[in-house]
Tab-separated table of C-alpha atoms in Angstrom:
chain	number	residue	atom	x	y	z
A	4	UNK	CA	-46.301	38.510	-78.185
A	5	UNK	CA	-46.166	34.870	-79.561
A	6	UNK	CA	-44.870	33.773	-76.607
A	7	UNK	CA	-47.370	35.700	-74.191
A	8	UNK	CA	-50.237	33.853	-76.656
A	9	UNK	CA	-48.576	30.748	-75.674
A	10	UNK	CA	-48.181	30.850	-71.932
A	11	UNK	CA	-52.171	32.063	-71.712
A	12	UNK	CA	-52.947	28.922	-73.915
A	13	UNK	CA	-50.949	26.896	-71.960
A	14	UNK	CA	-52.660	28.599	-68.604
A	15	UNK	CA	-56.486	27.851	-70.172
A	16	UNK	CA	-55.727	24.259	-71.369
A	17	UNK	CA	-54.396	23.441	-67.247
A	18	UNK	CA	-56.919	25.203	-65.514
A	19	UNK	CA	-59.379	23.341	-67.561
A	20	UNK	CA	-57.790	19.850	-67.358
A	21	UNK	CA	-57.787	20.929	-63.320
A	22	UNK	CA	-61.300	21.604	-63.123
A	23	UNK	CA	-62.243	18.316	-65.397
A	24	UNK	CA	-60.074	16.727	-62.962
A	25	UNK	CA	-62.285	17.893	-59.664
A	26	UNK	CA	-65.561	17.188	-61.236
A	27	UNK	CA	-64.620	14.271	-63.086
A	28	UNK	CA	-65.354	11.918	-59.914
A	29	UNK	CA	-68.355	14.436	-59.273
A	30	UNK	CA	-70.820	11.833	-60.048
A	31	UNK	CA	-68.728	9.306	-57.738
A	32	UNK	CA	-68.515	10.918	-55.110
A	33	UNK	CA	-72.744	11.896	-55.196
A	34	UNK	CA	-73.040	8.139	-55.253
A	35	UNK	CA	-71.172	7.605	-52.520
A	36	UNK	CA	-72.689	10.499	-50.350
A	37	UNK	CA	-76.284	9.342	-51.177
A	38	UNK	CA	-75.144	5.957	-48.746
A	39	UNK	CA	-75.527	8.344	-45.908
A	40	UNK	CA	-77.004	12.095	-46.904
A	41	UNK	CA	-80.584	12.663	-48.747
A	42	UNK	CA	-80.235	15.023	-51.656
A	43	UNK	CA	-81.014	18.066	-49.834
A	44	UNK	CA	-78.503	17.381	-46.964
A	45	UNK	CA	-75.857	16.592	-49.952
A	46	UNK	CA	-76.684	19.728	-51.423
A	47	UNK	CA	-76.637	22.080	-48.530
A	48	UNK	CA	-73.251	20.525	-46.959
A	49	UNK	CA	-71.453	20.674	-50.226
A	50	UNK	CA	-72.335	24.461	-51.000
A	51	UNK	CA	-71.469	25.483	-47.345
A	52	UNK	CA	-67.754	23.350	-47.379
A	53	UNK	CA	-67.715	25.405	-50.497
A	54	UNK	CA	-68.077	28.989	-48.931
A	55	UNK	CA	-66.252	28.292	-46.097
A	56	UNK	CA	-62.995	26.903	-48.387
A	57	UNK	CA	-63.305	29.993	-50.563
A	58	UNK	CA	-64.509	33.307	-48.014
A	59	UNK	CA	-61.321	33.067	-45.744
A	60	UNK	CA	-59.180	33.289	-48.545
A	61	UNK	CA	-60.596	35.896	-50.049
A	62	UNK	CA	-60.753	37.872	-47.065
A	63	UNK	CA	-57.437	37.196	-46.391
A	64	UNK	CA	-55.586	38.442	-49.769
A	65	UNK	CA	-58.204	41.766	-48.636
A	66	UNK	CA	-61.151	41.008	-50.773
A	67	UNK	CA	-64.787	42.442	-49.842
A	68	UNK	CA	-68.139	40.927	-50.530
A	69	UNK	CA	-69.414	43.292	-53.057
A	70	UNK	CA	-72.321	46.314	-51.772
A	71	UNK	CA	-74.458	46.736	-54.616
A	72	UNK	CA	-77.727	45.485	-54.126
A	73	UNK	CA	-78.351	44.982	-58.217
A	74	UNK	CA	-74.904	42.755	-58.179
A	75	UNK	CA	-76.264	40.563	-55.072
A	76	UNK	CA	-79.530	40.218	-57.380
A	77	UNK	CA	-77.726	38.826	-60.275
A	78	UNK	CA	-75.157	36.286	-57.915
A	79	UNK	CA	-78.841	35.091	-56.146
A	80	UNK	CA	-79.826	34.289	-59.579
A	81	UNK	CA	-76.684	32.848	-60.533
A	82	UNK	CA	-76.489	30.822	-57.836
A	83	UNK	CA	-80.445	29.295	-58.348
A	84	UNK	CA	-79.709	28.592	-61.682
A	85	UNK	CA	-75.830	27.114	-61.873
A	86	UNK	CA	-75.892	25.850	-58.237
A	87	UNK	CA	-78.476	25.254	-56.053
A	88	UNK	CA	-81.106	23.801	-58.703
A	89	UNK	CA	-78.996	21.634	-60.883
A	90	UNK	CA	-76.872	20.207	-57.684
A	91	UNK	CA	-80.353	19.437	-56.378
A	92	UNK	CA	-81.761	17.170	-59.735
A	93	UNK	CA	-78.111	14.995	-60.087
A	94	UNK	CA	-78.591	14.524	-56.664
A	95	UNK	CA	-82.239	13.458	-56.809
A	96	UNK	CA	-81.838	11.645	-59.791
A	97	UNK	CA	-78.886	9.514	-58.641
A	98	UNK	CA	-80.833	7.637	-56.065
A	99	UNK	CA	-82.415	6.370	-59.300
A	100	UNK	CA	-79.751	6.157	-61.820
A	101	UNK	CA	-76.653	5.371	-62.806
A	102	UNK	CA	-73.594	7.481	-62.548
A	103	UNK	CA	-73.028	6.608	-65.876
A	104	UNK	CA	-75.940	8.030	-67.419
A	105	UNK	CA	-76.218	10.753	-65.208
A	106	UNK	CA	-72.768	11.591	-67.279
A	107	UNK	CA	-74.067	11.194	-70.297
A	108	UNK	CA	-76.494	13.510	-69.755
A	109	UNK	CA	-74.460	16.182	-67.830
A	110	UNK	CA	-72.377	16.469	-71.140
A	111	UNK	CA	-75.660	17.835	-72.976
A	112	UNK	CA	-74.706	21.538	-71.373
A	113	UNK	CA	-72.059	22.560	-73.673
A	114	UNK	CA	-74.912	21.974	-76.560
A	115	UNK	CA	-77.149	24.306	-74.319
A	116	UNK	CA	-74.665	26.676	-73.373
A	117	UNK	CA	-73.556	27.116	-77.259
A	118	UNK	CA	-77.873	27.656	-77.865
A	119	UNK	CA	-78.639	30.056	-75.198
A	120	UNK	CA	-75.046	32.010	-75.710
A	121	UNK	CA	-76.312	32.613	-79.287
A	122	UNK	CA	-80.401	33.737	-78.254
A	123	UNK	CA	-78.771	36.464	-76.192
A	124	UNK	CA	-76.661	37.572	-78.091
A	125	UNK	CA	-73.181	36.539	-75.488
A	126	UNK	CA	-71.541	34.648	-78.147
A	127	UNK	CA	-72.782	34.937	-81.747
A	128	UNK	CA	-69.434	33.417	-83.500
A	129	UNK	CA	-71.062	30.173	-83.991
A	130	UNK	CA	-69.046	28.805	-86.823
A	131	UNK	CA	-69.833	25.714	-88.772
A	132	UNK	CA	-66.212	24.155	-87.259
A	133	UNK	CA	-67.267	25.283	-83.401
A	134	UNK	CA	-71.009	23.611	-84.037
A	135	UNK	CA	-69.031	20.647	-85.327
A	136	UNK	CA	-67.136	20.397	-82.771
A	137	UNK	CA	-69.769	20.399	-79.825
A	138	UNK	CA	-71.574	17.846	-82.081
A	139	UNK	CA	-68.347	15.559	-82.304
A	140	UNK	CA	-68.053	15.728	-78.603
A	141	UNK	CA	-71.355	14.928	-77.603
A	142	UNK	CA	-71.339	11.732	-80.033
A	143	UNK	CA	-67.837	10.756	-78.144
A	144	UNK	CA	-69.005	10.604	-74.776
A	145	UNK	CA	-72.652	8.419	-76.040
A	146	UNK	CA	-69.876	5.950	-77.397
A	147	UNK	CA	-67.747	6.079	-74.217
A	148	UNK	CA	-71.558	4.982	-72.051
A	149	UNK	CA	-73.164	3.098	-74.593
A	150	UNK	CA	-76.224	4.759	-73.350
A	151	UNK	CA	-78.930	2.609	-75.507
A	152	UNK	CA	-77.983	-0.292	-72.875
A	153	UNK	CA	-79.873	2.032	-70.484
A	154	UNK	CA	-82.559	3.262	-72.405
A	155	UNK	CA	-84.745	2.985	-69.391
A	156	UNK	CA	-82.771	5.003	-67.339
A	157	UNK	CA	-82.227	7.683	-69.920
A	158	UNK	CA	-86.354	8.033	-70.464
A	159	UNK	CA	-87.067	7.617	-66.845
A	160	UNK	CA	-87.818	10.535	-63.934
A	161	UNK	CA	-84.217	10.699	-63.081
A	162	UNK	CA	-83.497	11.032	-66.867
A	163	UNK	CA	-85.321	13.958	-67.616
A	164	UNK	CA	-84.034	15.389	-64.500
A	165	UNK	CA	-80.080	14.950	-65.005
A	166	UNK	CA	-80.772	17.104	-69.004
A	167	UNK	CA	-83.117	19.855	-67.130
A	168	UNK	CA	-80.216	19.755	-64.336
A	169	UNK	CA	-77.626	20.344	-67.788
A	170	UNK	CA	-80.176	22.874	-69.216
A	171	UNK	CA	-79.875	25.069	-65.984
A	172	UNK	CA	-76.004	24.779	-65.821
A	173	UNK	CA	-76.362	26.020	-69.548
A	174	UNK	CA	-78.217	28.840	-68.227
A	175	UNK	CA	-76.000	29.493	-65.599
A	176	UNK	CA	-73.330	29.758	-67.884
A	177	UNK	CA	-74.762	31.865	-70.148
A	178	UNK	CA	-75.862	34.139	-67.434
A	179	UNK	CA	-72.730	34.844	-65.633
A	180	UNK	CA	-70.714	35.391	-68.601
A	181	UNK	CA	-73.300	38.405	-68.986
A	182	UNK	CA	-74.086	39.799	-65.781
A	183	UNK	CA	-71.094	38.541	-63.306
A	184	UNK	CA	-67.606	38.231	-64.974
A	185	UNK	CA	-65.626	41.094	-66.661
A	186	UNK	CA	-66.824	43.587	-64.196
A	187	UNK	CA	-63.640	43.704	-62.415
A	188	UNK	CA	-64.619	41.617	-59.277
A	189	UNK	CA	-62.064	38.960	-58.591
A	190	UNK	CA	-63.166	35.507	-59.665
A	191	UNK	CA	-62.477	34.239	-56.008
A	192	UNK	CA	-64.720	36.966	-54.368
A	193	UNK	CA	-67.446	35.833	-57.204
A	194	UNK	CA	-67.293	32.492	-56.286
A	195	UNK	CA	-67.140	32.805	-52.633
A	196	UNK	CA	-70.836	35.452	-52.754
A	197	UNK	CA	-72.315	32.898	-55.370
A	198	UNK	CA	-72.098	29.462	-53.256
A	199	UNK	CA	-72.837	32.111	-50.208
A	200	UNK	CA	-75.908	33.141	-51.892
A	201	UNK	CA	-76.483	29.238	-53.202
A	202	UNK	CA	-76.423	28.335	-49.782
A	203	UNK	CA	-78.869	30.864	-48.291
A	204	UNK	CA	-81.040	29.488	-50.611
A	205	UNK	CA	-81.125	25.785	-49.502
A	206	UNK	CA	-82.200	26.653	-46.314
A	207	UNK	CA	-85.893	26.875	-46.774
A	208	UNK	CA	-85.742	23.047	-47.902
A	209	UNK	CA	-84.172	21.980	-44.835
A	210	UNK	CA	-87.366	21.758	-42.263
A	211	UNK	CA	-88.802	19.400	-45.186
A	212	UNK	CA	-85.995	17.478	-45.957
A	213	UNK	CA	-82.778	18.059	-45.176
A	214	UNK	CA	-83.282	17.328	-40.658
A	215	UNK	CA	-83.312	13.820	-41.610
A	216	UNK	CA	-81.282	11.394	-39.786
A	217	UNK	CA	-78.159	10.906	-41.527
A	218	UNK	CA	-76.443	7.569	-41.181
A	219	UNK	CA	-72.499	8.474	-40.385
A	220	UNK	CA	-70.599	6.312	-42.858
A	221	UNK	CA	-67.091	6.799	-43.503
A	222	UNK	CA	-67.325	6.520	-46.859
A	223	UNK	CA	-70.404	8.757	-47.352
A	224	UNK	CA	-68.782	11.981	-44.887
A	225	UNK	CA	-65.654	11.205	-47.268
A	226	UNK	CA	-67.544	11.486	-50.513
A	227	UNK	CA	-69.069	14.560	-48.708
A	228	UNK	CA	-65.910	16.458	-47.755
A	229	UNK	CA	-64.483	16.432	-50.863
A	230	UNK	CA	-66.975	17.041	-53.223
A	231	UNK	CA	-67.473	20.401	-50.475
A	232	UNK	CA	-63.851	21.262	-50.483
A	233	UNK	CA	-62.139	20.528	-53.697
A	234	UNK	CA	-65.545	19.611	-55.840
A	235	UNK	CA	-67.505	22.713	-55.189
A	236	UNK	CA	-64.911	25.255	-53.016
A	237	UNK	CA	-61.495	24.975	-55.247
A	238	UNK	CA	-63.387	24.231	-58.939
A	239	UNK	CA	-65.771	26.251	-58.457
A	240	UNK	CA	-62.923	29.172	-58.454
A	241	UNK	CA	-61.312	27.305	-61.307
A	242	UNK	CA	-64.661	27.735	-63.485
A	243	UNK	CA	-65.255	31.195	-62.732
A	244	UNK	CA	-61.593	32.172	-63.940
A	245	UNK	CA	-61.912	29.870	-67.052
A	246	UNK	CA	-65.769	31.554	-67.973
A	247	UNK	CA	-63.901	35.123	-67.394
A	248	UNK	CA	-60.526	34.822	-69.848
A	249	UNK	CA	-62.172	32.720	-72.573
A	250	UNK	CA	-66.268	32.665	-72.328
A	251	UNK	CA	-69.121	30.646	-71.308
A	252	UNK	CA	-69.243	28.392	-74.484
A	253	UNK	CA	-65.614	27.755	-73.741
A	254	UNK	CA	-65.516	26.999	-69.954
A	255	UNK	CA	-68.564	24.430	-70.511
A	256	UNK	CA	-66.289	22.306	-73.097
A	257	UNK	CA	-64.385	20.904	-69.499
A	258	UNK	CA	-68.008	18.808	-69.637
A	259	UNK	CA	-66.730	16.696	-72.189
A	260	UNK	CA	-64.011	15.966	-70.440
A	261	UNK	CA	-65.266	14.313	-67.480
A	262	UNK	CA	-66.034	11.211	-68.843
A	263	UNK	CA	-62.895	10.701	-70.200
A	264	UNK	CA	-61.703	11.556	-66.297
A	265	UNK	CA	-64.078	8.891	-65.003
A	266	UNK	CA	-62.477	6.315	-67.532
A	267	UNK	CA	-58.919	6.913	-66.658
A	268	UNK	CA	-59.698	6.897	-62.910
A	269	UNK	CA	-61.568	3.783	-63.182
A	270	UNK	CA	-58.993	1.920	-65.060
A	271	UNK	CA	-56.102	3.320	-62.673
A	272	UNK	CA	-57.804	3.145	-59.241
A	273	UNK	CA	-60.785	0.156	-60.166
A	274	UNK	CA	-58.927	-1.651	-62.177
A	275	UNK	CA	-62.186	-1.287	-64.767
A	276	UNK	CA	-62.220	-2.447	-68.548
A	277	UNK	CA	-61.426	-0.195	-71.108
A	278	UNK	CA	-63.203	-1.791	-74.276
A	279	UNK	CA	-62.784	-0.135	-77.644
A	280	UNK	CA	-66.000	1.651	-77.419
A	281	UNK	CA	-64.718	3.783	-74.626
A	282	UNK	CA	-61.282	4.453	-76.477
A	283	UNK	CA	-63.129	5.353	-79.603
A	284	UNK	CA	-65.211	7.650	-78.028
A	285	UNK	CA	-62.412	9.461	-75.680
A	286	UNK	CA	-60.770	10.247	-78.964
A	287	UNK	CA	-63.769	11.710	-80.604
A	288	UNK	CA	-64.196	13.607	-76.982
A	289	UNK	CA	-60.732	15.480	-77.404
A	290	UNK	CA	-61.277	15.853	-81.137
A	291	UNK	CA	-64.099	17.559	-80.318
A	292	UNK	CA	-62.981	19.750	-77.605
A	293	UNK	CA	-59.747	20.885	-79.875
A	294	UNK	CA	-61.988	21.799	-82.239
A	295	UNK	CA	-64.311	24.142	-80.347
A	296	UNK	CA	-61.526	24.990	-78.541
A	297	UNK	CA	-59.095	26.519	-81.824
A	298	UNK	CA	-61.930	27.795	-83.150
A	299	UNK	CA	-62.546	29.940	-79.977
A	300	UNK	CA	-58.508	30.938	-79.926
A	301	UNK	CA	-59.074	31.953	-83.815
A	302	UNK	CA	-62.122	34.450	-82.632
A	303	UNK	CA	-60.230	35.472	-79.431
C-alpha cells in the first residue's frame, strides 16, 4: 500500500509539473498571438484547436459526448466561467500590459479557489498550514515580478481585468470539482464537451469582433497553434485529471508554478537575468506549493 501511495504521488506531482509546463509560456505565447489576432479571434481559434486535438481521441478509445441535458447545462457553465470569459480578459488585457504582471495576477486564483472551495462547502479542510501555504506562494511569485515597479499597470483597466479573469478561473474550479468530476465521465470526454461548449459560446462575438482582418505572421499563427494544441487541447486534459484525483484547491496550486516556468525558460531559451529577487521568490513559490500540497496528501 506504501508503495501504491507513492506511485499516485509521484503520478500527481508529473502531471502537475506537465501542465505548469504548457501554461507556463501561456502568457508568451498571448503576446505573441496579439501581433496578428484581436482577442476574440485568439480566443475562438485557441478553444476550437482545443476541441479538435481532444474529440478525435476520445472518440477513438470509444468515448460518447454525454446525453443529459442537466450535464450539458453544467459543462456550458463551466466552460463561461473557466474558459471562454477568463481567456477573453488576459487576452484583452495583454494588449495593455505586461506579461509579467498579467502573471502576477493570474497567480491570485489559488487564493480564490481556496475562498470559494470553503463558501460552498467543496473543501472545508482549510488548515492553518494549507492557508499558510497559499499565502507563502502568493508572496513568492510578487518577489519573482517585483510588481510595485508596475504599479500602474497593476491599478490600470487591464489590471483589474487579469484578477477578475483569476476570480472566474477560481470559480471555475470550484465549480467543476462540484458538478463535473467524480461522476464517472472520463476526464478526456469532459474536456473535449467543455472547450466544445466554450467554443459555441464565442461565436456570438465574432460578427463584432472576431471577422477582423488578421495580419498572417509567422510568429503570431505559431504562438496560435500551440497555445490551441498543447496550451488549451493537451493541458486542458491534464487539469481536468489533476482537479478529479486530488481537488480543485489542489489542481489550482500548478498557478504558482508558472512563473517559476517563465523564469527557467527565459534564462534557458532568452538568455534573461536571473537576479536574486527572482531566486528568492521561486524558493518561497515551491515552499509554498509543498506545503499546500502535504497538507492536502495528510487530508487525502
Amino acid at each position: 500500500m506504501k508503495t501504491e501511495r507513492q506511485r499516485v504521488t509521484r503520478a500527481g506531482i508529473a502531471r502537475v509539473a506537465g501542465l505548469a509546463l504548457l501554461w507556463g509560456s501561456g502568457f508568451l505565447w498571448i503576446k505573441l498571438a496579439l501581433r496578428g489576432f484581436n482577442p476574440v479571434q485568439i480566443v475562438f481559434a485557441r478553444l476550437l484547436l482545443g476541441f479538435l486535438v481532444l474529440t478525435p481521441i476520445a472518440l477513438s478509445r470509444g468515448l460518447r459526448f454525454p446525453r443529459q441535458g442537466r450535464l450539458w447545462g453544467h459543462l456550458f457553465v463551466a466552460a463561461l466561467v473557466a474558459n471562454a470569459v477568463p481567456y477573453l480578459l488576459f487576452s484583452v488585457a495583454e494588449e495593455t500590459i505586461g506579461s509579467n504582471v498579467a502573471g502576477v495576477l493570474n497567480a491570485t486564483t489559488p487564493l480564490w479557489t481556496l475562498l470559494l472551495a470553503f463558501l460552498v462547502g467543496v473543501d472545508r479542510a482549510v488548515t492553518v498550514k494549507k492557508a499558510a501555504g497559499f499565502a507563502l506562494g502568493f508572496i513568492g511569485v510578487v518577489v519573482i515580478f517585483s510588481p510595485w515597479e508596475s504599479a500602474s499597470e497593476i491599478a490600470s483597466w487591464g489590471g483589474l481585468a487579469c484578477l477578475a479573469a483569476a476570480a472566474s478561473y477560481g470559480l471555475g474550479y470550484v465549480y467543476m470539482g462540484r458538478f463535473l468530476t467524480g461522476r464517472g465521465i472520463p476526464p478526456l470526454m469532459l474536456s473535449a464537451a467543455q472547450l466544445g461548449a466554450a467554443t459555441v459560446l464565442l461565436v456570438p462575438a465574432l460578427p463584432f469582433a472576431g471577422l477582423e482582418s488578421p495580419v498572417w505572421r509567422l510568429d503570431a499563427v505559431a504562438s496560435l497553434l500551440v497555445l490551441g494544441v498543447l496550451g488549451t487541447g493537451a493541458a486542458y486534459l491534464l487539469n481536468y485529471r489533476i482537479i478529479d484525483d486530488e481537488g480543485p484547491t489542489a489542481a489550482s496550486v500548478v498557478t504558482y508554478l508558472l512563473p517559476v516556468v517563465a523564469v527557467i525558460l527565459g534564462w534557458v531559451i532568452l538568455r534573461e537575468a536571473v537576479t536574486t529577487a527572482i531566486v528568492a521568490g521561486i524558493a518561497l513559490v515551491l515552499a509554498g506549493v509543498t506545503l499546500t500540497r502535504r497538507q492536502s496528501t495528510e487530508i487525502g
